[in-house]
Amino acid sequence: MQPNHNLRLKVGFSNRKDGDLRSGALRNEFLRRTFGFEGEKLVTAQQVHGDGVAVVSARSRGKRVAKTDGLAYRASTATPIALGVRVADCAPILLVDEKSHVIAAVHAGWRGTLGGISMRAVDVMESLGAKRGQIRAVIGPHIKDCCYDVPPGRADAFVHAYPQVPSLIVKKGGKQYLSLIRALVHQLQLAGIKKDRIKDVSRCTASHNDEYFSYRADTQNSYGEQMGFIGYA
Ligand SMILES: [Zn+2]
């Protein structure tokens, strides 16, 4: 991007009061308010609980990229754009290297986290010109270890993958609760992001179900999805 460009980096997370952003109209309303444009400049991912990160371009705007859970973009021109991921208990991760103008948005549930999607996003950002030491990451609202009980097999898989992470699994009342955030912060550090550049702005979506949509805490009738966005506007 040209040094004299007039676009600014924008980052935003919606919550329940913004409505279920699976609705195009509500998504447009949120984008208009926070980015000043609508869905025709938004790139989304199909989100298949995988660990793929796709490189997108200005031509991807207005589209949903198939078979991916992560999106990465390098701003080489002053093109307004937003990358967005939908979540309701899974973690939305937004990344940026402001100097290289490289951004990424990642949907990380337990499968994607175990598959290392956050580290893959950093690899892809580097391939686009980002420097690991310059990347900042912000992790938005997702389910926390107060509420996220998981089956023994899943708990074991995480402990086996990251035996060095303390309190990855919390045991309570015969159940095992997974701390996605501890796994994610560990992975982002493994990927070369400095700890003070990783920010967890999240609250537990299930504990604060009045503020956030939660796959676990909502009923079929009350369920919806919030989104995390990063882009230039
Ligand atoms: Zn909770």
Short mmCIF file of C-alpha atoms and ligand atoms in Angstrom, two decimals:
data_model
loop_
_atom_site.label_atom_id
_atom_site.label_comp_id
_atom_site.label_asym_id
_atom_site.label_seq_id
_atom_site.Cartn_x
_atom_site.Cartn_y
_atom_site.Cartn_z
CA MET A 1 0.00 0.00 0.00
CA GLN A 2 1.26 3.48 -0.77
CA PRO A 3 2.60 5.36 2.26
CA ASN A 4 0.26 8.25 1.46
CA HIS A 5 -2.85 6.09 1.28
CA ASN A 6 -5.84 7.36 3.14
CA LEU A 7 -7.19 4.05 4.40
CA ARG A 8 -7.07 3.03 8.02
CA LEU A 9 -6.80 -0.35 9.67
CA LYS A 10 -10.11 -1.36 11.26
CA VAL A 11 -10.82 -4.19 13.65
CA GLY A 12 -14.20 -5.09 15.09
CA PHE A 13 -16.13 -7.81 16.88
CA SER A 14 -19.91 -7.87 16.86
CA ASN A 15 -21.98 -9.20 19.74
CA ARG A 16 -25.55 -10.26 20.41
CA LYS A 17 -26.98 -6.77 20.34
CA ASP A 18 -25.73 -6.37 16.76
CA GLY A 19 -27.91 -9.34 15.86
CA ASP A 20 -27.29 -12.65 14.12
CA LEU A 21 -24.74 -11.69 11.47
CA ARG A 22 -25.59 -14.72 9.34
CA SER A 23 -28.20 -12.22 8.12
CA GLY A 24 -26.80 -10.22 5.19
CA ALA A 25 -28.83 -7.16 6.17
CA LEU A 26 -27.50 -7.12 9.75
CA ARG A 27 -23.96 -7.81 8.52
CA ASN A 28 -24.24 -4.84 6.19
CA GLU A 29 -25.55 -2.69 9.01
CA PHE A 30 -22.60 -3.60 11.26
CA LEU A 31 -20.08 -3.08 8.45
CA ARG A 32 -21.59 0.25 7.48
CA ARG A 33 -21.32 1.46 11.07
CA THR A 34 -17.78 0.20 11.73
CA PHE A 35 -16.12 0.18 8.30
CA GLY A 36 -18.24 2.65 6.33
CA PHE A 37 -19.00 0.15 3.59
CA GLU A 38 -21.12 -2.96 3.09
CA GLY A 39 -20.83 -6.62 2.22
CA GLU A 40 -19.63 -6.07 -1.33
CA LYS A 41 -16.20 -5.35 0.16
CA LEU A 42 -16.29 -8.22 2.64
CA VAL A 43 -14.48 -11.54 2.17
CA THR A 44 -15.73 -14.46 4.23
CA ALA A 45 -14.76 -18.12 4.54
CA GLN A 46 -16.95 -21.17 4.16
CA GLN A 47 -15.61 -22.41 7.53
CA VAL A 48 -15.41 -26.16 7.52
CA HIS A 49 -13.63 -26.65 10.89
CA GLY A 50 -10.42 -27.29 9.01
CA ASP A 51 -7.00 -25.70 9.34
CA GLY A 52 -6.64 -24.07 5.91
CA VAL A 53 -5.74 -20.41 5.40
CA ALA A 54 -6.47 -18.94 1.96
CA VAL A 55 -4.74 -15.94 0.44
CA VAL A 56 -7.34 -13.53 -0.89
CA SER A 57 -7.19 -10.52 -3.19
CA ALA A 58 -9.31 -7.49 -3.97
CA ARG A 59 -11.15 -9.72 -6.45
CA SER A 60 -12.30 -11.90 -3.54
CA ARG A 61 -14.41 -9.06 -2.17
CA GLY A 62 -18.09 -9.89 -1.91
CA LYS A 63 -17.28 -13.60 -1.96
CA ARG A 64 -17.18 -16.52 0.42
CA VAL A 65 -13.99 -18.51 -0.07
CA ALA A 66 -14.72 -22.26 -0.19
CA LYS A 67 -13.18 -24.89 2.10
CA THR A 68 -11.16 -22.57 4.32
CA ASP A 69 -11.27 -21.32 7.91
CA GLY A 70 -8.66 -18.60 7.55
CA LEU A 71 -8.19 -15.64 5.23
CA ALA A 72 -5.02 -13.64 4.64
CA TYR A 73 -4.50 -10.52 2.56
CA ARG A 74 -1.72 -8.13 1.68
CA ALA A 75 -2.83 -4.58 0.94
CA SER A 76 -0.70 -3.44 -1.98
CA THR A 77 -3.16 -0.79 -3.11
CA ALA A 78 -5.53 1.47 -1.21
CA THR A 79 -8.49 -0.88 -1.66
CA PRO A 80 -11.21 -0.88 0.99
CA ILE A 81 -11.67 -4.44 2.20
CA ALA A 82 -12.74 -6.46 5.23
CA LEU A 83 -12.06 -10.07 6.15
CA GLY A 84 -14.68 -11.64 8.39
CA VAL A 85 -15.15 -14.84 10.36
CA ARG A 86 -18.38 -16.11 11.97
CA VAL A 87 -18.29 -17.57 15.47
CA ALA A 88 -20.47 -18.71 18.37
CA ASP A 89 -18.11 -20.30 20.96
CA CYS A 90 -15.23 -20.86 18.51
CA ALA A 91 -12.47 -18.24 18.68
CA PRO A 92 -12.15 -15.43 16.14
CA ILE A 93 -8.50 -14.41 15.73
CA LEU A 94 -7.53 -11.25 13.89
CA LEU A 95 -3.89 -10.61 12.95
CA VAL A 96 -2.01 -7.73 11.44
CA ASP A 97 1.48 -6.59 10.55
CA GLU A 98 0.80 -2.91 10.15
CA LYS A 99 4.17 -2.16 8.57
CA SER A 100 3.79 -4.78 5.85
CA HIS A 101 0.03 -4.18 5.49
CA VAL A 102 -0.70 -7.88 5.87
CA ILE A 103 -3.85 -8.97 7.69
CA ALA A 104 -5.55 -12.26 8.51
CA ALA A 105 -8.80 -13.48 10.05
CA VAL A 106 -9.10 -16.97 11.48
CA HIS A 107 -11.95 -19.13 12.78
CA ALA A 108 -10.50 -21.46 15.41
CA GLY A 109 -12.61 -24.09 17.10
CA TRP A 110 -11.07 -27.12 18.74
CA ARG A 111 -10.40 -28.89 15.43
CA GLY A 112 -8.72 -25.90 13.83
CA THR A 113 -6.74 -25.22 17.00
CA LEU A 114 -5.54 -28.80 17.22
CA GLY A 115 -4.69 -28.59 13.52
CA GLY A 116 -2.60 -25.47 14.17
CA ILE A 117 -4.59 -22.99 12.08
CA SER A 118 -3.30 -19.95 14.00
CA MET A 119 0.30 -20.96 13.28
CA ARG A 120 -0.56 -21.61 9.65
CA ALA A 121 -2.05 -18.11 9.42
CA VAL A 122 1.26 -16.65 10.62
CA ASP A 123 3.15 -18.75 8.03
CA VAL A 124 0.86 -17.50 5.26
CA MET A 125 1.20 -13.91 6.47
CA GLU A 126 4.98 -14.29 6.32
CA SER A 127 4.72 -15.62 2.77
CA LEU A 128 2.89 -12.38 1.94
CA GLY A 129 5.68 -10.25 3.38
CA ALA A 130 4.78 -9.93 7.05
CA LYS A 131 7.47 -10.15 9.73
CA ARG A 132 6.59 -12.41 12.66
CA GLY A 133 8.03 -9.99 15.19
CA GLN A 134 5.75 -7.23 13.91
CA ILE A 135 2.52 -9.19 13.95
CA ARG A 136 -0.15 -8.36 16.49
CA ALA A 137 -2.98 -10.76 17.25
CA VAL A 138 -6.28 -10.15 18.94
CA ILE A 139 -8.53 -12.99 20.05
CA GLY A 140 -12.23 -12.25 20.36
CA PRO A 141 -15.14 -13.69 22.35
CA HIS A 142 -15.22 -17.49 22.58
CA ILE A 143 -16.07 -20.21 25.09
CA LYS A 144 -13.68 -20.45 28.03
CA ASP A 145 -12.62 -23.16 30.41
CA CYS A 146 -15.40 -22.20 32.84
CA CYS A 147 -17.92 -23.73 30.43
CA TYR A 148 -16.16 -25.76 27.74
CA ASP A 149 -16.28 -29.34 28.95
CA VAL A 150 -14.95 -31.76 26.38
CA PRO A 151 -14.96 -35.53 25.94
CA PRO A 152 -11.90 -37.39 27.32
CA GLY A 153 -10.52 -38.10 23.83
CA ARG A 154 -10.43 -34.41 22.95
CA ALA A 155 -8.86 -33.45 26.27
CA ASP A 156 -6.19 -36.11 25.79
CA ALA A 157 -5.46 -34.95 22.25
CA PHE A 158 -4.76 -31.41 23.48
CA VAL A 159 -2.61 -32.52 26.41
CA HIS A 160 -0.70 -34.84 24.09
CA ALA A 161 -0.13 -32.07 21.54
CA TYR A 162 0.86 -29.41 24.11
CA PRO A 163 2.11 -31.14 27.28
CA GLN A 164 4.10 -28.01 28.20
CA VAL A 165 1.05 -25.73 28.48
CA PRO A 166 -0.13 -25.41 32.10
CA SER A 167 -3.85 -25.68 32.88
CA LEU A 168 -4.78 -26.57 29.33
CA ILE A 169 -7.38 -28.88 30.87
CA VAL A 170 -9.18 -27.97 34.08
CA LYS A 171 -10.86 -30.83 35.96
CA LYS A 172 -14.10 -30.05 37.77
CA GLY A 173 -16.79 -32.37 39.07
CA GLY A 174 -15.64 -35.34 37.02
CA LYS A 175 -15.54 -33.30 33.83
CA GLN A 176 -12.64 -31.92 31.81
CA TYR A 177 -12.73 -28.32 30.63
CA LEU A 178 -10.54 -27.18 27.74
CA SER A 179 -8.84 -23.79 27.67
CA LEU A 180 -8.77 -22.92 23.98
CA ILE A 181 -7.19 -19.57 24.78
CA ARG A 182 -4.16 -21.15 26.47
CA ALA A 183 -3.61 -23.36 23.44
CA LEU A 184 -4.02 -20.44 21.05
CA VAL A 185 -1.71 -18.07 22.91
CA HIS A 186 0.90 -20.83 23.13
CA GLN A 187 0.63 -21.52 19.39
CA LEU A 188 0.87 -17.85 18.46
CA GLN A 189 4.02 -17.57 20.56
CA LEU A 190 5.43 -20.73 18.96
CA ALA A 191 4.74 -19.03 15.62
CA GLY A 192 6.96 -16.14 16.66
CA ILE A 193 4.49 -13.54 17.88
CA LYS A 194 5.65 -11.76 21.00
CA LYS A 195 3.53 -12.30 24.07
CA ASP A 196 2.84 -8.60 24.60
CA ARG A 197 1.46 -8.44 21.05
CA ILE A 198 -1.17 -11.09 21.71
CA LYS A 199 -4.33 -9.67 23.19
CA ASP A 200 -7.29 -11.63 24.49
CA VAL A 201 -10.23 -9.24 24.49
CA SER A 202 -12.69 -12.01 25.03
CA ARG A 203 -15.25 -12.99 27.59
CA CYS A 204 -16.78 -16.42 27.78
CA THR A 205 -19.60 -16.57 25.26
CA ALA A 206 -21.48 -19.21 27.28
CA SER A 207 -21.13 -17.45 30.67
CA HIS A 208 -22.15 -14.16 29.07
CA ASN A 209 -24.83 -15.58 26.85
CA ASP A 210 -26.88 -12.40 27.28
CA GLU A 211 -24.09 -10.51 25.47
CA TYR A 212 -22.91 -13.14 22.98
CA PHE A 213 -24.28 -15.94 20.88
CA SER A 214 -23.12 -19.32 22.13
CA TYR A 215 -23.50 -22.68 20.41
CA ARG A 216 -23.51 -24.33 23.84
CA ALA A 217 -25.71 -21.91 25.76
CA ASP A 218 -28.27 -20.89 23.15
CA THR A 219 -31.33 -22.88 22.17
CA GLN A 220 -32.22 -23.58 18.57
CA ASN A 221 -34.51 -20.56 18.66
CA SER A 222 -32.09 -18.13 20.26
CA TYR A 223 -28.96 -19.22 18.36
CA GLY A 224 -27.08 -16.82 16.13
CA GLU A 225 -23.53 -15.95 15.16
CA GLN A 226 -21.32 -12.96 15.84
CA MET A 227 -18.41 -11.98 13.66
CA GLY A 228 -14.87 -10.69 13.88
CA PHE A 229 -13.66 -8.33 11.16
CA ILE A 230 -10.33 -6.88 10.15
CA GLY A 231 -9.66 -4.70 7.15
CA TYR A 232 -8.89 -1.33 5.65
CA ALA A 233 -11.52 1.35 5.35
ZN ZN B 1 -17.98 -19.61 30.81
#
